[in-house]
Amino acid sequence: MMPTPSTRSVPAGTGLQPQDRQAILQAEAEAACTELGRIDIKATALLSMAGTMFAIASAAITVKVPPPAELSAVGLGTVFLAAAIVMLLIVIRPALPRRGQNGYGFAAHAEATGPDELVTALTADPEHRLATEVLRLSLLARAKYTRLRRGVHLLLAALAVLVAALPLGVLA
């Protein structure tokens, strides 16, 4: 199996040329950007499913008033569902840095006061700039994956509670 940029390790002091180190850092930055795109796609798909679940739960309650036990279970399931939707929306929310923070990519470039400052910032220490970008993108991807995982757990809890509520209506 061919190692991907994120699984390849290059020990410090291996004598790599600066352009080789920059190429490795660039590959890592691209891998992190790809992961960020994948996370957003997953979160969007899960939001669609959560929206459908929410619509079904809402319709079920409005068609016929369920017995108290079922209504309580559906209410709890809906709370989990709403929490999952909020968590997934946070995943796809744009994560631009606040004013005064450097950020990365175009957000960092927007802080430049003119073309000369931008060229200086991009060329002063490209290896350090790329390494900083890789770190920031990787941290962002990890945070988004953590939130995505929490959103999935909340969706699973909502599904379990809503499925458990079904027999309560039949038994009443």
mmCIF file of C-alpha atoms in Angstrom:
data_model
loop_
_atom_site.group_PDB
_atom_site.id
_atom_site.type_symbol
_atom_site.label_atom_id
_atom_site.label_comp_id
_atom_site.label_asym_id
_atom_site.label_seq_id
_atom_site.Cartn_x
_atom_site.Cartn_y
_atom_site.Cartn_z
ATOM 1 C CA MET A 1 0.000 0.000 0.000
ATOM 2 C CA MET A 2 1.341 3.407 -1.002
ATOM 3 C CA PRO A 3 1.630 5.765 1.994
ATOM 4 C CA THR A 4 -0.565 8.849 1.795
ATOM 5 C CA PRO A 5 0.862 12.242 2.690
ATOM 6 C CA SER A 6 -0.710 12.062 6.152
ATOM 7 C CA THR A 7 0.741 8.605 6.939
ATOM 8 C CA ARG A 8 4.277 9.251 5.725
ATOM 9 C CA SER A 9 6.714 10.279 8.415
ATOM 10 C CA VAL A 10 9.945 12.116 7.774
ATOM 11 C CA PRO A 11 12.233 12.240 10.801
ATOM 12 C CA ALA A 12 13.903 15.537 11.561
ATOM 13 C CA GLY A 13 17.447 15.903 10.355
ATOM 14 C CA THR A 14 17.126 13.544 7.392
ATOM 15 C CA GLY A 15 18.968 15.978 5.193
ATOM 16 C CA LEU A 16 16.015 16.816 2.979
ATOM 17 C CA GLN A 17 16.402 19.834 0.772
ATOM 18 C CA PRO A 18 14.131 22.822 1.508
ATOM 19 C CA GLN A 19 12.106 22.207 -1.661
ATOM 20 C CA ASP A 20 11.540 18.582 -0.570
ATOM 21 C CA ARG A 21 10.349 19.694 2.866
ATOM 22 C CA GLN A 22 8.078 22.262 1.242
ATOM 23 C CA ALA A 23 6.673 19.623 -1.111
ATOM 24 C CA ILE A 24 5.917 17.355 1.855
ATOM 25 C CA LEU A 25 4.267 20.223 3.735
ATOM 26 C CA GLN A 26 2.263 21.193 0.650
ATOM 27 C CA ALA A 27 1.048 17.591 0.277
ATOM 28 C CA GLU A 28 0.017 17.576 3.948
ATOM 29 C CA ALA A 29 -1.861 20.865 3.543
ATOM 30 C CA GLU A 30 -3.695 19.452 0.524
ATOM 31 C CA ALA A 31 -4.512 16.255 2.447
ATOM 32 C CA ALA A 32 -5.947 18.315 5.318
ATOM 33 C CA CYS A 33 -8.040 20.382 2.884
ATOM 34 C CA THR A 34 -9.340 17.175 1.314
ATOM 35 C CA GLU A 35 -10.322 15.867 4.756
ATOM 36 C CA LEU A 36 -12.123 19.117 5.525
ATOM 37 C CA GLY A 37 -14.127 18.685 2.318
ATOM 38 C CA ARG A 38 -14.977 15.090 3.211
ATOM 39 C CA ILE A 39 -16.130 16.134 6.679
ATOM 40 C CA ASP A 40 -18.469 18.759 5.244
ATOM 41 C CA ILE A 41 -19.957 16.236 2.803
ATOM 42 C CA LYS A 42 -20.576 13.736 5.613
ATOM 43 C CA ALA A 43 -22.130 16.379 7.851
ATOM 44 C CA THR A 44 -24.390 17.574 5.030
ATOM 45 C CA ALA A 45 -25.619 14.031 4.362
ATOM 46 C CA LEU A 46 -26.293 13.508 8.071
ATOM 47 C CA LEU A 47 -28.150 16.830 8.255
ATOM 48 C CA SER A 48 -30.424 15.662 5.443
ATOM 49 C CA MET A 49 -31.169 12.468 7.339
ATOM 50 C CA ALA A 50 -31.746 14.373 10.585
ATOM 51 C CA GLY A 51 -34.119 16.755 8.829
ATOM 52 C CA THR A 52 -36.105 13.825 7.487
ATOM 53 C CA MET A 53 -36.260 12.244 10.944
ATOM 54 C CA PHE A 54 -37.401 15.556 12.410
ATOM 55 C CA ALA A 55 -40.143 15.910 9.780
ATOM 56 C CA ILE A 56 -41.387 12.367 10.425
ATOM 57 C CA ALA A 57 -41.430 12.876 14.203
ATOM 58 C CA SER A 58 -43.270 16.193 13.814
ATOM 59 C CA ALA A 59 -45.820 14.708 11.433
ATOM 60 C CA ALA A 60 -46.423 11.710 13.687
ATOM 61 C CA ILE A 61 -47.256 13.929 16.644
ATOM 62 C CA THR A 62 -49.600 16.199 14.675
ATOM 63 C CA VAL A 63 -51.579 13.376 13.032
ATOM 64 C CA LYS A 64 -52.724 11.898 16.322
ATOM 65 C CA VAL A 65 -51.933 12.956 19.853
ATOM 66 C CA PRO A 66 -49.936 10.036 21.229
ATOM 67 C CA PRO A 67 -50.364 8.630 24.725
ATOM 68 C CA PRO A 68 -48.267 10.334 27.432
ATOM 69 C CA ALA A 69 -45.506 7.693 27.512
ATOM 70 C CA GLU A 70 -45.054 7.810 23.746
ATOM 71 C CA LEU A 71 -45.252 11.598 23.700
ATOM 72 C CA SER A 72 -42.508 11.782 26.345
ATOM 73 C CA ALA A 73 -40.296 9.380 24.397
ATOM 74 C CA VAL A 74 -40.858 11.253 21.132
ATOM 75 C CA GLY A 75 -40.096 14.510 22.947
ATOM 76 C CA LEU A 76 -36.826 13.098 24.280
ATOM 77 C CA GLY A 77 -35.929 11.737 20.842
ATOM 78 C CA THR A 78 -36.654 15.133 19.335
ATOM 79 C CA VAL A 79 -34.354 16.808 21.871
ATOM 80 C CA PHE A 80 -31.536 14.434 20.865
ATOM 81 C CA LEU A 81 -32.356 15.082 17.223
ATOM 82 C CA ALA A 82 -32.249 18.859 17.686
ATOM 83 C CA ALA A 83 -28.915 18.571 19.518
ATOM 84 C CA ALA A 84 -27.538 16.465 16.649
ATOM 85 C CA ILE A 85 -28.695 19.034 14.104
ATOM 86 C CA VAL A 86 -27.012 21.835 16.060
ATOM 87 C CA MET A 87 -23.772 19.830 16.320
ATOM 88 C CA LEU A 88 -23.791 19.056 12.583
ATOM 89 C CA LEU A 89 -24.504 22.687 11.722
ATOM 90 C CA ILE A 90 -21.467 23.666 13.792
ATOM 91 C CA VAL A 91 -19.415 21.192 11.724
ATOM 92 C CA ILE A 92 -20.319 22.870 8.429
ATOM 93 C CA ARG A 93 -20.233 26.416 9.815
ATOM 94 C CA PRO A 94 -17.445 28.434 8.194
ATOM 95 C CA ALA A 95 -14.432 28.481 10.496
ATOM 96 C CA LEU A 96 -12.784 31.743 9.537
ATOM 97 C CA PRO A 97 -10.449 33.260 12.113
ATOM 98 C CA ARG A 98 -11.600 36.248 14.123
ATOM 99 C CA ARG A 99 -10.272 39.687 13.323
ATOM 100 C CA GLY A 100 -6.709 40.099 14.511
ATOM 101 C CA GLN A 101 -5.849 36.413 14.125
ATOM 102 C CA ASN A 102 -3.721 35.470 11.138
ATOM 103 C CA GLY A 103 -5.748 32.520 9.965
ATOM 104 C CA TYR A 104 -4.643 30.600 6.904
ATOM 105 C CA GLY A 105 -5.170 30.629 3.175
ATOM 106 C CA PHE A 106 -7.299 33.420 1.778
ATOM 107 C CA ALA A 107 -8.274 34.604 5.280
ATOM 108 C CA ALA A 108 -4.624 35.324 6.065
ATOM 109 C CA HIS A 109 -4.125 36.964 2.667
ATOM 110 C CA ALA A 110 -7.072 39.298 3.306
ATOM 111 C CA GLU A 111 -5.177 40.801 6.262
ATOM 112 C CA ALA A 112 -2.459 42.144 3.944
ATOM 113 C CA THR A 113 -2.631 45.884 3.350
ATOM 114 C CA GLY A 114 -1.347 45.636 -0.201
ATOM 115 C CA PRO A 115 0.313 43.440 -2.819
ATOM 116 C CA ASP A 116 3.841 44.061 -1.532
ATOM 117 C CA GLU A 117 2.928 42.976 1.993
ATOM 118 C CA LEU A 118 1.223 39.863 0.620
ATOM 119 C CA VAL A 119 4.243 38.898 -1.500
ATOM 120 C CA THR A 120 6.560 39.465 1.468
ATOM 121 C CA ALA A 121 4.371 37.372 3.770
ATOM 122 C CA LEU A 122 4.123 34.528 1.255
ATOM 123 C CA THR A 123 7.809 34.406 0.385
ATOM 124 C CA ALA A 124 9.572 35.367 3.644
ATOM 125 C CA ASP A 125 9.671 31.853 5.117
ATOM 126 C CA PRO A 126 7.543 29.551 2.958
ATOM 127 C CA GLU A 127 8.449 26.442 4.957
ATOM 128 C CA HIS A 128 7.327 27.985 8.251
ATOM 129 C CA ARG A 129 4.192 29.406 6.612
ATOM 130 C CA LEU A 130 3.284 25.994 5.174
ATOM 131 C CA ALA A 131 3.989 24.235 8.463
ATOM 132 C CA THR A 132 1.742 26.711 10.286
ATOM 133 C CA GLU A 133 -0.989 26.181 7.692
ATOM 134 C CA VAL A 134 -0.729 22.384 8.004
ATOM 135 C CA LEU A 135 -1.049 22.657 11.790
ATOM 136 C CA ARG A 136 -4.068 24.948 11.623
ATOM 137 C CA LEU A 137 -5.835 22.900 8.961
ATOM 138 C CA SER A 138 -5.122 19.672 10.835
ATOM 139 C CA LEU A 139 -6.444 21.096 14.100
ATOM 140 C CA LEU A 140 -9.562 22.312 12.309
ATOM 141 C CA ALA A 141 -10.098 18.892 10.700
ATOM 142 C CA ARG A 142 -9.679 17.138 14.048
ATOM 143 C CA ALA A 143 -12.147 19.497 15.750
ATOM 144 C CA LYS A 144 -14.671 19.002 12.954
ATOM 145 C CA TYR A 145 -14.309 15.209 13.084
ATOM 146 C CA THR A 146 -14.866 15.310 16.855
ATOM 147 C CA ARG A 147 -18.067 17.319 16.380
ATOM 148 C CA LEU A 148 -19.157 15.062 13.533
ATOM 149 C CA ARG A 149 -18.700 12.010 15.765
ATOM 150 C CA ARG A 150 -20.734 13.669 18.531
ATOM 151 C CA GLY A 151 -23.455 14.522 16.025
ATOM 152 C CA VAL A 152 -23.583 10.886 14.900
ATOM 153 C CA HIS A 153 -23.837 9.731 18.530
ATOM 154 C CA LEU A 154 -26.712 12.144 19.121
ATOM 155 C CA LEU A 155 -28.457 10.940 15.952
ATOM 156 C CA LEU A 156 -28.081 7.338 17.087
ATOM 157 C CA ALA A 157 -29.522 8.227 20.495
ATOM 158 C CA ALA A 158 -32.452 10.010 18.832
ATOM 159 C CA LEU A 159 -33.084 7.046 16.562
ATOM 160 C CA ALA A 160 -32.969 4.601 19.473
ATOM 161 C CA VAL A 161 -35.409 6.653 21.551
ATOM 162 C CA LEU A 162 -37.782 7.217 18.624
ATOM 163 C CA VAL A 163 -37.779 3.530 17.706
ATOM 164 C CA ALA A 164 -38.372 2.632 21.364
ATOM 165 C CA ALA A 165 -41.360 5.014 21.358
ATOM 166 C CA LEU A 166 -43.133 3.081 18.597
ATOM 167 C CA PRO A 167 -44.348 0.168 20.728
ATOM 168 C CA LEU A 168 -45.491 2.576 23.440
ATOM 169 C CA GLY A 169 -48.178 3.861 21.089
ATOM 170 C CA VAL A 170 -49.294 0.347 20.207
ATOM 171 C CA LEU A 171 -49.464 -0.752 23.841
ATOM 172 C CA ALA A 172 -51.552 2.234 24.921
#
